[in-house]
Coordinates of C-alpha atoms and ligand atoms in Angstrom, one line a residue:
M69 CA 1.1 19.1 -35.1
G70 CA -1.6 16.5 -34.3
T71 CA -2.7 15.4 -30.8
R72 CA -1.3 12.0 -29.9
P73 CA -4.1 9.9 -28.6
N74 CA -2.1 8.6 -25.6
E75 CA -1.8 12.2 -24.3
I76 CA -5.5 12.5 -23.7
K77 CA -6.5 9.1 -22.4
P78 CA -6.8 9.0 -18.6
I79 CA -4.8 6.8 -16.3
L80 CA -7.0 4.7 -14.0
V81 CA -5.9 4.7 -10.3
L82 CA -7.6 2.0 -8.3
G83 CA -7.9 2.9 -4.6
G84 CA -7.5 6.5 -5.8
T85 CA -8.8 7.9 -2.5
G86 CA -6.6 5.6 -0.3
K87 CA -3.1 5.9 1.1
T88 CA -1.2 5.2 -2.1
G89 CA -3.8 6.0 -4.8
R90 CA -4.6 9.5 -3.5
R91 CA -0.9 10.5 -3.7
I92 CA -0.6 9.0 -7.2
V93 CA -3.7 10.9 -8.4
E94 CA -2.2 14.1 -6.9
R95 CA 1.1 13.6 -8.7
L96 CA -0.4 12.7 -12.1
T97 CA -2.7 15.7 -11.9
E98 CA 0.2 18.0 -11.1
R99 CA 1.9 16.7 -14.3
G100 CA -1.3 17.7 -16.2
L101 CA -2.2 14.1 -17.0
P102 CA -5.9 13.1 -17.0
V103 CA -6.7 10.7 -14.2
R104 CA -9.7 8.5 -13.4
V105 CA -10.2 7.4 -9.8
G106 CA -11.3 3.8 -9.4
S107 CA -13.1 3.3 -6.1
R108 CA -16.7 2.7 -4.9
S109 CA -17.2 6.4 -4.3
A110 CA -15.9 7.5 -7.7
R111 CA -17.9 8.2 -10.8
P112 CA -18.2 5.8 -12.5
P113 CA -17.8 3.6 -9.4
F114 CA -15.3 0.8 -9.3
D115 CA -15.9 -2.1 -6.8
W116 CA -13.8 -5.2 -6.6
E117 CA -16.9 -7.0 -5.3
D118 CA -19.0 -6.1 -8.4
R119 CA -17.5 -7.0 -11.7
S120 CA -20.1 -5.1 -13.7
T121 CA -18.3 -1.9 -12.6
W122 CA -14.9 -2.9 -14.0
A123 CA -15.5 -2.4 -17.7
P124 CA -16.9 1.2 -17.4
A125 CA -13.9 2.1 -15.2
L126 CA -11.5 0.8 -17.8
E127 CA -13.2 2.4 -20.8
G128 CA -10.8 4.6 -22.8
V129 CA -8.0 4.3 -20.3
R130 CA -4.4 4.0 -21.3
A131 CA -2.8 2.6 -18.1
A132 CA -3.9 1.5 -14.7
Y133 CA -2.5 1.4 -11.1
V134 CA -3.8 -1.8 -9.6
S135 CA -4.2 -1.8 -5.8
Y136 CA -6.4 -4.6 -4.5
Y137 CA -8.6 -4.0 -1.5
P138 CA -8.4 -5.1 1.3
D139 CA -5.3 -7.3 0.6
L140 CA -3.9 -9.7 -1.9
A141 CA -3.7 -12.3 0.8
I142 CA -7.5 -12.4 1.1
P143 CA -9.1 -15.5 -0.5
G144 CA -10.3 -14.6 -4.0
A145 CA -7.8 -11.8 -4.6
V146 CA -5.5 -13.8 -7.0
E147 CA -8.5 -14.7 -9.2
A148 CA -9.9 -11.1 -9.1
T149 CA -6.7 -9.4 -10.0
H150 CA -6.1 -11.9 -12.8
A151 CA -9.6 -11.3 -14.2
F152 CA -9.2 -7.6 -13.9
A153 CA -5.9 -7.6 -15.8
E154 CA -7.4 -9.8 -18.5
L155 CA -10.3 -7.4 -18.9
A156 CA -7.9 -4.4 -18.9
L157 CA -6.0 -6.0 -21.8
A158 CA -9.2 -6.8 -23.7
S159 CA -10.2 -3.2 -23.2
G160 CA -6.9 -2.0 -24.8
V161 CA -5.1 -1.1 -21.5
K162 CA -1.7 -2.8 -21.7
R163 CA 0.3 -0.8 -19.1
L164 CA -0.3 -1.9 -15.5
A165 CA 1.5 -1.1 -12.2
L166 CA 0.6 -3.6 -9.5
L167 CA 0.9 -2.9 -5.8
S168 CA 2.0 -6.1 -4.1
G169 CA 3.0 -7.1 -0.5
R170 CA 6.4 -8.2 0.5
G171 CA 6.8 -11.7 2.0
E172 CA 3.2 -12.7 1.2
P173 CA 3.0 -15.9 -0.9
E174 CA -0.5 -15.1 -2.0
A175 CA 0.6 -11.7 -3.2
E176 CA 3.3 -13.4 -5.3
R177 CA 0.7 -15.6 -6.8
A178 CA -1.3 -12.6 -7.8
E179 CA 1.8 -11.1 -9.4
E180 CA 2.3 -14.2 -11.5
A181 CA -1.3 -14.3 -12.5
V182 CA -1.2 -10.7 -13.7
R183 CA 2.1 -11.2 -15.4
D184 CA 0.7 -14.2 -17.2
T185 CA -1.8 -12.0 -19.0
G186 CA 1.0 -10.5 -21.0
A187 CA 0.4 -7.0 -19.6
E188 CA 3.3 -4.4 -19.7
L189 CA 3.7 -4.8 -16.0
T190 CA 5.7 -3.2 -13.2
I191 CA 5.4 -4.8 -9.8
L192 CA 5.7 -2.6 -6.7
R193 CA 6.2 -5.3 -3.9
S194 CA 6.2 -3.2 -0.8
T195 CA 6.9 -3.8 2.9
W196 CA 4.6 -2.1 5.5
F197 CA 3.7 1.5 5.0
M198 CA 4.9 4.1 7.5
Q199 CA 1.4 5.7 7.0
N200 CA -0.3 2.8 8.8
F201 CA 0.7 4.8 11.9
S202 CA -1.2 7.9 10.8
E203 CA -3.8 7.0 8.1
D204 CA -4.8 3.5 9.1
Y205 CA -5.7 1.3 12.1
M206 CA -2.5 1.9 14.0
L207 CA -3.4 5.6 14.3
D208 CA -5.7 4.7 17.2
H209 CA -2.8 2.9 18.9
V210 CA -0.6 6.0 18.6
L211 CA -3.4 8.3 20.0
S212 CA -4.0 5.9 22.9
G213 CA -0.3 6.2 23.9
E214 CA 0.3 2.5 23.5
I215 CA 1.0 0.4 20.4
R216 CA -0.2 -3.1 21.3
L217 CA 0.7 -5.5 18.6
P218 CA 1.9 -9.2 18.2
A219 CA 5.1 -8.1 16.5
G220 CA 7.6 -9.1 19.2
D221 CA 10.9 -7.3 18.6
V222 CA 11.1 -8.1 14.9
P223 CA 12.4 -5.1 12.9
T224 CA 10.4 -3.8 9.9
P225 CA 11.9 -1.6 7.2
F226 CA 8.8 0.6 6.9
L227 CA 8.3 2.4 3.5
D228 CA 7.0 5.9 3.1
V229 CA 4.0 5.8 0.6
D230 CA 5.2 9.1 -0.9
D231 CA 8.2 7.0 -2.3
L232 CA 5.7 4.4 -3.5
A233 CA 3.6 7.0 -5.2
D234 CA 6.7 8.5 -6.9
I235 CA 7.6 5.1 -8.3
A236 CA 4.0 4.3 -9.4
V237 CA 3.9 7.5 -11.4
E238 CA 7.2 6.7 -13.1
A239 CA 6.0 3.1 -13.8
L240 CA 2.8 4.4 -15.4
T241 CA 4.4 7.0 -17.5
D242 CA 7.9 5.7 -18.5
D243 CA 8.5 2.6 -20.5
R244 CA 11.9 2.0 -18.8
H245 CA 10.0 0.3 -15.9
I246 CA 8.1 -2.3 -18.0
G247 CA 9.0 -5.8 -16.7
Q248 CA 10.6 -4.5 -13.5
L249 CA 9.9 -6.0 -10.1
Y250 CA 10.7 -3.4 -7.4
E251 CA 11.0 -4.9 -3.9
L252 CA 10.4 -1.8 -1.8
T253 CA 11.5 -0.9 1.7
G254 CA 12.6 2.2 3.6
R255 CA 16.2 2.9 4.4
R256 CA 16.2 1.5 8.0
S257 CA 14.6 -1.4 9.8
L258 CA 12.9 -0.4 13.1
T259 CA 11.3 -2.5 15.8
F260 CA 7.9 -1.3 16.8
A261 CA 9.5 -0.1 20.0
Q262 CA 11.9 2.1 18.0
A263 CA 9.0 3.3 15.8
A264 CA 7.0 4.2 18.9
E265 CA 9.9 6.1 20.3
E266 CA 10.5 8.1 17.1
I267 CA 6.9 8.9 16.7
G268 CA 6.6 9.9 20.4
D269 CA 9.6 12.2 20.2
A270 CA 8.4 13.8 17.0
A271 CA 4.8 14.3 18.3
G272 CA 5.9 15.3 21.8
R273 CA 3.7 12.7 23.4
E274 CA 4.1 9.6 25.6
L275 CA 4.1 6.5 23.4
H276 CA 5.4 3.1 24.0
Y277 CA 5.1 -0.4 22.4
T278 CA 3.7 -3.4 24.2
P279 CA 4.2 -6.8 22.5
V280 CA 1.1 -9.0 22.9
S281 CA 0.3 -12.5 21.7
L282 CA -1.6 -13.2 18.5
E283 CA -4.5 -14.4 20.6
V284 CA -4.7 -11.3 22.8
H285 CA -4.4 -9.1 19.7
A286 CA -7.3 -10.9 18.0
K287 CA -9.4 -10.6 21.2
E288 CA -8.8 -6.9 21.5
L289 CA -9.6 -6.3 17.8
T290 CA -12.9 -8.1 18.2
E291 CA -13.7 -6.1 21.4
H292 CA -13.2 -2.9 19.3
G293 CA -15.7 -4.1 16.7
V294 CA -13.3 -5.1 14.0
P295 CA -15.1 -7.6 11.6
P296 CA -14.0 -11.3 12.0
E297 CA -12.5 -11.5 8.5
F298 CA -10.3 -8.5 9.1
V299 CA -9.2 -10.0 12.5
E300 CA -8.3 -13.2 10.7
F301 CA -6.4 -11.3 8.0
L302 CA -4.4 -9.3 10.6
T303 CA -3.6 -12.4 12.6
Y304 CA -2.3 -14.0 9.3
L305 CA -0.2 -11.0 8.6
F306 CA 1.5 -10.8 12.0
K307 CA 2.0 -14.5 12.0
E308 CA 3.4 -15.0 8.5
V309 CA 4.9 -11.6 7.5
V310 CA 6.3 -10.2 10.7
D311 CA 8.6 -13.1 11.6
G312 CA 12.0 -11.7 10.7
R313 CA 12.0 -12.9 7.1
N314 CA 11.2 -9.4 5.8
A315 CA 13.5 -7.4 8.2
D316 CA 16.2 -6.5 5.7
T317 CA 16.2 -3.4 3.6
T318 CA 16.4 -3.4 -0.2
D319 CA 17.6 -1.1 -3.0
G320 CA 14.2 -1.0 -4.8
V321 CA 13.6 2.7 -4.3
R322 CA 17.1 3.6 -5.5
R323 CA 16.7 1.3 -8.5
A324 CA 13.4 2.8 -9.5
L325 CA 14.1 6.5 -8.7
G326 CA 17.8 6.9 -8.5
R327 CA 17.6 8.3 -4.9
E328 CA 17.4 7.0 -1.4
P329 CA 14.1 6.2 0.3
R330 CA 12.7 8.8 2.8
D331 CA 13.6 8.1 6.4
F332 CA 11.2 7.2 9.2
R333 CA 12.4 10.2 11.2
D334 CA 11.4 12.6 8.4
Y335 CA 8.0 10.9 8.1
A336 CA 7.5 11.2 11.9
R337 CA 8.5 14.9 11.9
E338 CA 6.3 15.9 9.0
T339 CA 3.3 13.9 10.2
A340 CA 3.6 15.3 13.7
A341 CA 3.5 18.8 12.1
S342 CA 0.3 18.0 10.3
G343 CA -1.4 17.6 13.7
V344 CA -2.9 14.1 13.1
W345 CA -1.3 12.8 16.3
N346 CA -2.6 15.6 18.5
G347 CA -6.0 14.2 19.3
S348 CA -7.1 11.2 21.5
A349 CA -8.1 7.7 20.4
V350 CA -11.6 7.2 19.0
S351 CA -12.1 3.6 20.0
A352 CA -9.7 3.0 22.9
Ligands
LIG588 N1 -0.9 -1.1 4.3 C1 0.3 -1.6 4.0 O1 1.2 -1.5 4.9 C2 0.5 -2.3 2.8 C3 1.8 -2.8 2.4 C4 2.1 -3.4 1.2 C5 1.0 -3.7 0.3 N2 -0.2 -3.2 0.7 C6 -1.3 -3.5 -0.2 O2 -2.1 -2.3 -0.4 C7 -3.4 -2.7 -0.7 C8 -4.4 -1.9 0.2 O3 -3.9 -0.7 0.4 P1 -4.1 0.1 1.8 O4 -4.2 -0.9 2.9 O5 -3.1 1.2 1.8 O6 -5.6 0.6 1.6 P2 -6.1 2.0 1.0 O7 -5.6 2.1 -0.4 O8 -5.8 3.1 1.9 O9 -7.6 1.6 0.9 C9 -8.6 2.4 0.7 C10 -8.9 2.6 -0.8 O10 -9.6 1.4 -1.3 C11 -10.9 1.7 -1.9 N3 -11.8 0.6 -1.7 C12 -12.2 0.1 -0.5 N4 -13.0 -1.0 -0.7 C13 -13.1 -1.1 -2.1 C14 -13.7 -2.1 -3.0 N5 -14.5 -3.0 -2.5 N6 -13.5 -1.9 -4.3 C15 -12.7 -0.9 -4.8 N7 -12.1 0.0 -4.0 C16 -12.2 -0.1 -2.7 C17 -11.3 3.0 -1.1 O11 -12.2 3.8 -1.7 P3 -13.8 3.7 -1.6 O12 -14.0 3.6 -0.1 O13 -14.3 4.9 -2.3 O14 -14.1 2.4 -2.3 C18 -9.9 3.7 -1.0 O15 -9.6 4.4 -2.2 C19 -3.6 -4.2 -0.6 O16 -3.6 -4.8 -1.8 C20 -2.3 -4.5 0.2 O17 -1.9 -5.8 -0.1 C21 -0.5 -2.6 1.8

């Protein structure tokens, strides 16, 4: 009974301390699989901005979860993800799971660039995460009692990142997912007004949604000290992605996992119970 080499090689999880990566690391660790976190604070560090960190992070790895930061729509992202995938293959890492963004032409270009390397690839093309309301910049909106965004009344089928993490783990460990493109959404599309209502009900606090123009939103972000390139990116996102084209739900979670996606109401109830929505806004 020899040890199979693949059983001891770690799986690299880029963004392994972030919203999706942290959950993937937890799940792989629970399965007893060795994991290497790929982020600036990890050892060895991995930094998208510093290519000298890529090879040490990939050394001796058998598969990698590729989550680009801050977003595949940022200039340079397509080239960087392509170069990373090429280096991964050259380092002997064939199996990749790529986090992509739904309705973003630049993200689709990154998918193609990574696919062209010949990697054993699974693409997780996801809509907006529910956890943006609790683990990202929309948390401050919730805590201030008012979600002010340029999203009109366009519905979004928010995805729970716990579903995404479940799929990423399957993609990294089961050959059945090689070559698959999973277009991922939650089970219901909600307008931001409906999302605010469900979060407010679950958290037992006053919360409403106020649609604002792209210009007002950009001005308010700048006033809160958000860096210009991030203001530009968010403006692009609301203009290009939240325009109704991506309002429909898909069967991606069911295809990948054989079960329905988690519902927004369950996310809101469990997140409220964690206490994260109990405080008051930091920057408002
Ligand atoms: N948010 C959404 O709704 C959504 C939806 C679909 C797709 N996506 C995709 O998700 C990706 C970003 O995910 P996220 O918004 O959820 O962020 P996130 O994963 O929560 O981002 C934080 C993670 O990125 C790491 N990180 C930050 N800067 C880095 C750098 N320069 N080099 C390497 N690692 C870095 C952080 O660790 P350190 O600080 O230690 O470096 C941390 O692990 C993007 O590619 C985006 O297109 C997001």
